[in-house]
Amino acid sequence: MIDITEVSSESGSLWYAEVGRHLPFVVQRIYYIIDVPEGAERGAHAHKALDQVLISVSGSFVVDLTDGVSKWSYTLNHPGKGLFLPAGIWRGLQHFSTKAICLVLASQTYDASDYIRDFDEFLAWKSK
Ligand code: TYD
């Protein structure tokens, strides 16, 4: 988990993270996921080379992870916490609350060939 720094005032809260100080890679891309319907799931893939940080800017959601051997599950529900998700980890995102916003910081620009979307293929790739 990465701590993101808050600057709070009477007019609201600002959160920031800097490459080198908080973030373990140079951010090349950001995207965010919103309006996830109740019961819907996202993810269900791994990346070969892409590192990411996931932040719940609003609301909450659950991130289930596996490296093919161990499993981890994290509930992201605070803008001050970023989940570092290195390459080579299978992820599923579920249980999005109403108005949840999942902000993703990524180490590379979009590359469809970096995805592994089949779990058996992921296990075979991990055992290489
Ligand atoms: P995907 O990464 O599969 O989303 P999720 O893991 O949340 O289910 O991406 C969904 C679609 O969006 C897929 O067709 C690829 C496209 N996409 C881009 O074009 N650029 C991007 O930066 C991202 C993250 C996705």
PDB file of C-alpha atoms and ligand atoms in Angstrom:
ATOM      1  CA  MET A   1       0.000   0.000   0.000  1.00  0.00           C
ATOM      2  CA  ILE A   2       1.223   3.463  -0.891  1.00  0.00           C
ATOM      3  CA  ASP A   3       0.378   6.408   1.341  1.00  0.00           C
ATOM      4  CA  ILE A   4      -0.910   9.411  -0.581  1.00  0.00           C
ATOM      5  CA  THR A   5      -0.483  12.775   1.100  1.00  0.00           C
ATOM      6  CA  GLU A   6      -3.413  14.947   2.104  1.00  0.00           C
ATOM      7  CA  VAL A   7      -3.550  18.718   2.233  1.00  0.00           C
ATOM      8  CA  SER A   8      -6.766  19.528   4.042  1.00  0.00           C
ATOM      9  CA  SER A   9      -8.417  22.887   4.527  1.00  0.00           C
ATOM     10  CA  GLU A  10     -11.841  24.322   5.230  1.00  0.00           C
ATOM     11  CA  SER A  11     -12.429  24.320   1.487  1.00  0.00           C
ATOM     12  CA  GLY A  12     -11.817  20.601   1.014  1.00  0.00           C
ATOM     13  CA  SER A  13      -9.103  17.968   0.727  1.00  0.00           C
ATOM     14  CA  LEU A  14      -6.361  17.711  -1.865  1.00  0.00           C
ATOM     15  CA  TRP A  15      -4.371  14.486  -2.294  1.00  0.00           C
ATOM     16  CA  TYR A  16      -1.063  14.181  -4.112  1.00  0.00           C
ATOM     17  CA  ALA A  17       1.543  11.578  -4.998  1.00  0.00           C
ATOM     18  CA  GLU A  18       4.908  12.202  -6.625  1.00  0.00           C
ATOM     19  CA  VAL A  19       7.070   9.929  -8.715  1.00  0.00           C
ATOM     20  CA  GLY A  20      10.059   8.814  -6.658  1.00  0.00           C
ATOM     21  CA  ARG A  21       8.610   9.944  -3.346  1.00  0.00           C
ATOM     22  CA  HIS A  22       5.330   7.975  -3.324  1.00  0.00           C
ATOM     23  CA  LEU A  23       5.082   6.252  -6.705  1.00  0.00           C
ATOM     24  CA  PRO A  24       7.519   3.452  -7.662  1.00  0.00           C
ATOM     25  CA  PHE A  25       7.406   4.141 -11.418  1.00  0.00           C
ATOM     26  CA  VAL A  26       7.116   7.000 -13.866  1.00  0.00           C
ATOM     27  CA  VAL A  27       3.436   7.422 -14.700  1.00  0.00           C
ATOM     28  CA  GLN A  28       2.837   7.261 -18.459  1.00  0.00           C
ATOM     29  CA  ARG A  29      -0.939   6.941 -18.426  1.00  0.00           C
ATOM     30  CA  ILE A  30      -3.906   7.425 -16.147  1.00  0.00           C
ATOM     31  CA  TYR A  31      -7.434   6.122 -16.469  1.00  0.00           C
ATOM     32  CA  TYR A  32     -10.420   5.848 -14.200  1.00  0.00           C
ATOM     33  CA  ILE A  33     -13.382   3.537 -13.928  1.00  0.00           C
ATOM     34  CA  ILE A  34     -16.774   4.938 -12.939  1.00  0.00           C
ATOM     35  CA  ASP A  35     -20.457   3.997 -13.141  1.00  0.00           C
ATOM     36  CA  VAL A  36     -19.879   0.295 -12.466  1.00  0.00           C
ATOM     37  CA  PRO A  37     -23.319  -1.306 -12.110  1.00  0.00           C
ATOM     38  CA  GLU A  38     -24.143  -3.270  -8.984  1.00  0.00           C
ATOM     39  CA  GLY A  39     -22.768  -6.803  -9.255  1.00  0.00           C
ATOM     40  CA  ALA A  40     -20.481  -6.037 -12.200  1.00  0.00           C
ATOM     41  CA  GLU A  41     -16.861  -7.156 -12.221  1.00  0.00           C
ATOM     42  CA  ARG A  42     -13.841  -5.627 -13.941  1.00  0.00           C
ATOM     43  CA  GLY A  43     -10.328  -6.823 -14.549  1.00  0.00           C
ATOM     44  CA  ALA A  44     -10.010 -10.599 -14.934  1.00  0.00           C
ATOM     45  CA  HIS A  45      -6.610 -10.239 -16.539  1.00  0.00           C
ATOM     46  CA  ALA A  46      -2.911  -9.852 -15.825  1.00  0.00           C
ATOM     47  CA  HIS A  47      -0.236  -7.681 -17.399  1.00  0.00           C
ATOM     48  CA  LYS A  48       3.121  -8.969 -18.569  1.00  0.00           C
ATOM     49  CA  ALA A  49       5.096  -5.769 -18.020  1.00  0.00           C
ATOM     50  CA  LEU A  50       2.736  -3.053 -16.809  1.00  0.00           C
ATOM     51  CA  ASP A  51       2.931  -1.765 -13.245  1.00  0.00           C
ATOM     52  CA  GLN A  52      -0.076   0.050 -11.826  1.00  0.00           C
ATOM     53  CA  VAL A  53      -1.318   1.839  -8.742  1.00  0.00           C
ATOM     54  CA  LEU A  54      -5.050   1.646  -7.974  1.00  0.00           C
ATOM     55  CA  ILE A  55      -6.733   4.293  -5.853  1.00  0.00           C
ATOM     56  CA  SER A  56     -10.316   4.537  -4.671  1.00  0.00           C
ATOM     57  CA  VAL A  57     -10.848   8.269  -5.102  1.00  0.00           C
ATOM     58  CA  SER A  58     -14.477   7.837  -4.039  1.00  0.00           C
ATOM     59  CA  GLY A  59     -16.541   4.960  -2.677  1.00  0.00           C
ATOM     60  CA  SER A  60     -15.120   1.471  -2.372  1.00  0.00           C
ATOM     61  CA  PHE A  61     -14.371  -1.729  -4.287  1.00  0.00           C
ATOM     62  CA  VAL A  62     -12.571  -5.003  -3.710  1.00  0.00           C
ATOM     63  CA  VAL A  63      -9.420  -6.090  -5.558  1.00  0.00           C
ATOM     64  CA  ASP A  64      -8.707  -9.835  -5.626  1.00  0.00           C
ATOM     65  CA  LEU A  65      -5.169 -10.795  -6.647  1.00  0.00           C
ATOM     66  CA  THR A  66      -3.192 -13.937  -7.317  1.00  0.00           C
ATOM     67  CA  ASP A  67       0.275 -14.705  -8.606  1.00  0.00           C
ATOM     68  CA  GLY A  68      -0.929 -18.226  -9.420  1.00  0.00           C
ATOM     69  CA  VAL A  69       0.087 -19.554  -5.999  1.00  0.00           C
ATOM     70  CA  SER A  70      -0.896 -17.070  -3.283  1.00  0.00           C
ATOM     71  CA  LYS A  71      -4.074 -15.034  -3.155  1.00  0.00           C
ATOM     72  CA  TRP A  72      -4.710 -11.598  -1.685  1.00  0.00           C
ATOM     73  CA  SER A  73      -7.808  -9.468  -1.334  1.00  0.00           C
ATOM     74  CA  TYR A  74      -7.888  -5.740  -0.617  1.00  0.00           C
ATOM     75  CA  THR A  75     -10.783  -3.398  -0.021  1.00  0.00           C
ATOM     76  CA  LEU A  76      -9.926   0.047  -1.355  1.00  0.00           C
ATOM     77  CA  ASN A  77     -12.087   2.670   0.307  1.00  0.00           C
ATOM     78  CA  HIS A  78      -9.890   5.692   0.978  1.00  0.00           C
ATOM     79  CA  PRO A  79      -8.246   8.291  -1.308  1.00  0.00           C
ATOM     80  CA  GLY A  80      -5.144   8.221   0.904  1.00  0.00           C
ATOM     81  CA  LYS A  81      -4.221   4.645   0.001  1.00  0.00           C
ATOM     82  CA  GLY A  82      -2.878   3.397  -3.330  1.00  0.00           C
ATOM     83  CA  LEU A  83      -2.494  -0.299  -4.079  1.00  0.00           C
ATOM     84  CA  PHE A  84       0.735  -1.007  -5.984  1.00  0.00           C
ATOM     85  CA  LEU A  85       0.016  -3.755  -8.465  1.00  0.00           C
ATOM     86  CA  PRO A  86       3.212  -4.923 -10.182  1.00  0.00           C
ATOM     87  CA  ALA A  87       3.309  -6.820 -13.465  1.00  0.00           C
ATOM     88  CA  GLY A  88       2.561 -10.539 -13.429  1.00  0.00           C
ATOM     89  CA  ILE A  89      -0.411 -10.501 -11.043  1.00  0.00           C
ATOM     90  CA  TRP A  90      -3.919 -11.642 -12.013  1.00  0.00           C
ATOM     91  CA  ARG A  91      -6.557  -9.188 -10.757  1.00  0.00           C
ATOM     92  CA  GLY A  92     -10.310  -9.042 -10.410  1.00  0.00           C
ATOM     93  CA  LEU A  93     -12.234  -5.982  -9.231  1.00  0.00           C
ATOM     94  CA  GLN A  94     -15.694  -6.374  -7.757  1.00  0.00           C
ATOM     95  CA  HIS A  95     -18.192  -5.109  -5.177  1.00  0.00           C
ATOM     96  CA  PHE A  96     -18.099  -1.528  -6.460  1.00  0.00           C
ATOM     97  CA  SER A  97     -20.123   0.798  -4.272  1.00  0.00           C
ATOM     98  CA  THR A  98     -22.428   3.432  -5.719  1.00  0.00           C
ATOM     99  CA  LYS A  99     -20.393   6.362  -7.062  1.00  0.00           C
ATOM    100  CA  ALA A 100     -17.111   4.444  -6.716  1.00  0.00           C
ATOM    101  CA  ILE A 101     -14.240   5.924  -8.710  1.00  0.00           C
ATOM    102  CA  CYS A 102     -11.217   3.713  -9.377  1.00  0.00           C
ATOM    103  CA  LEU A 103      -8.245   5.816 -10.467  1.00  0.00           C
ATOM    104  CA  VAL A 104      -5.415   3.864 -12.088  1.00  0.00           C
ATOM    105  CA  LEU A 105      -1.859   5.139 -12.586  1.00  0.00           C
ATOM    106  CA  ALA A 106       0.053   3.088 -15.129  1.00  0.00           C
ATOM    107  CA  SER A 107       3.738   2.744 -15.987  1.00  0.00           C
ATOM    108  CA  GLN A 108       3.201   2.416 -19.746  1.00  0.00           C
ATOM    109  CA  THR A 109       0.868   3.637 -22.444  1.00  0.00           C
ATOM    110  CA  TYR A 110      -1.908   1.278 -23.592  1.00  0.00           C
ATOM    111  CA  ASP A 111      -0.702  -1.924 -25.262  1.00  0.00           C
ATOM    112  CA  ALA A 112      -3.270  -4.676 -25.903  1.00  0.00           C
ATOM    113  CA  SER A 113      -0.468  -7.244 -26.334  1.00  0.00           C
ATOM    114  CA  ASP A 114       0.596  -6.716 -22.708  1.00  0.00           C
ATOM    115  CA  TYR A 115      -2.662  -8.298 -21.457  1.00  0.00           C
ATOM    116  CA  ILE A 116      -3.193 -11.945 -20.523  1.00  0.00           C
ATOM    117  CA  ARG A 117      -6.961 -12.457 -20.416  1.00  0.00           C
ATOM    118  CA  ASP A 118      -7.111 -16.246 -20.049  1.00  0.00           C
ATOM    119  CA  PHE A 119      -6.380 -17.618 -16.581  1.00  0.00           C
ATOM    120  CA  ASP A 120      -4.897 -20.915 -17.801  1.00  0.00           C
ATOM    121  CA  GLU A 121      -2.654 -18.946 -20.149  1.00  0.00           C
ATOM    122  CA  PHE A 122      -1.619 -16.810 -17.167  1.00  0.00           C
ATOM    123  CA  LEU A 123      -0.669 -19.903 -15.136  1.00  0.00           C
ATOM    124  CA  ALA A 124       1.323 -21.292 -18.079  1.00  0.00           C
ATOM    125  CA  TRP A 125       3.081 -17.911 -18.534  1.00  0.00           C
ATOM    126  CA  LYS A 126       3.928 -17.789 -14.801  1.00  0.00           C
ATOM    127  CA  SER A 127       5.450 -21.279 -14.854  1.00  0.00           C
ATOM    128  CA  LYS A 128       7.778 -20.473 -17.768  1.00  0.00           C
TER     129      LYS A 128
HETATM  130  P1  TYD B   1      -9.699  -3.283 -19.546  1.00  0.00           P
HETATM  131  O1  TYD B   1      -8.283  -2.966 -19.172  1.00  0.00           O
HETATM  132  O2  TYD B   1     -10.011  -4.700 -19.924  1.00  0.00           O
HETATM  133  O3  TYD B   1     -10.675  -2.809 -18.383  1.00  0.00           O
HETATM  134  P2  TYD B   1     -11.083  -3.547 -17.014  1.00  0.00           P
HETATM  135  O4  TYD B   1      -9.903  -4.323 -16.513  1.00  0.00           O
HETATM  136  O5  TYD B   1     -11.474  -2.432 -16.107  1.00  0.00           O
HETATM  137  O6  TYD B   1     -12.249  -4.431 -17.257  1.00  0.00           O
HETATM  138  O7  TYD B   1     -10.113  -2.287 -20.712  1.00  0.00           O
HETATM  139  C1  TYD B   1     -11.450  -2.218 -21.180  1.00  0.00           C
HETATM  140  C2  TYD B   1     -11.424  -1.726 -22.615  1.00  0.00           C
HETATM  141  O8  TYD B   1     -10.865  -0.417 -22.670  1.00  0.00           O
HETATM  142  C3  TYD B   1     -10.591  -2.595 -23.549  1.00  0.00           C
HETATM  143  O9  TYD B   1     -11.290  -2.683 -24.780  1.00  0.00           O
HETATM  144  C4  TYD B   1      -9.324  -1.825 -23.753  1.00  0.00           C
HETATM  145  C5  TYD B   1      -9.762  -0.391 -23.559  1.00  0.00           C
HETATM  146  N1  TYD B   1      -8.694   0.444 -22.972  1.00  0.00           N
HETATM  147  C6  TYD B   1      -8.062   1.395 -23.759  1.00  0.00           C
HETATM  148  O10 TYD B   1      -8.352   1.555 -24.951  1.00  0.00           O
HETATM  149  N2  TYD B   1      -7.089   2.180 -23.188  1.00  0.00           N
HETATM  150  C7  TYD B   1      -6.736   2.052 -21.886  1.00  0.00           C
HETATM  151  O11 TYD B   1      -5.853   2.785 -21.388  1.00  0.00           O
HETATM  152  C8  TYD B   1      -7.400   1.052 -21.090  1.00  0.00           C
HETATM  153  C9  TYD B   1      -7.053   0.848 -19.647  1.00  0.00           C
HETATM  154  C10 TYD B   1      -8.384   0.268 -21.678  1.00  0.00           C
END
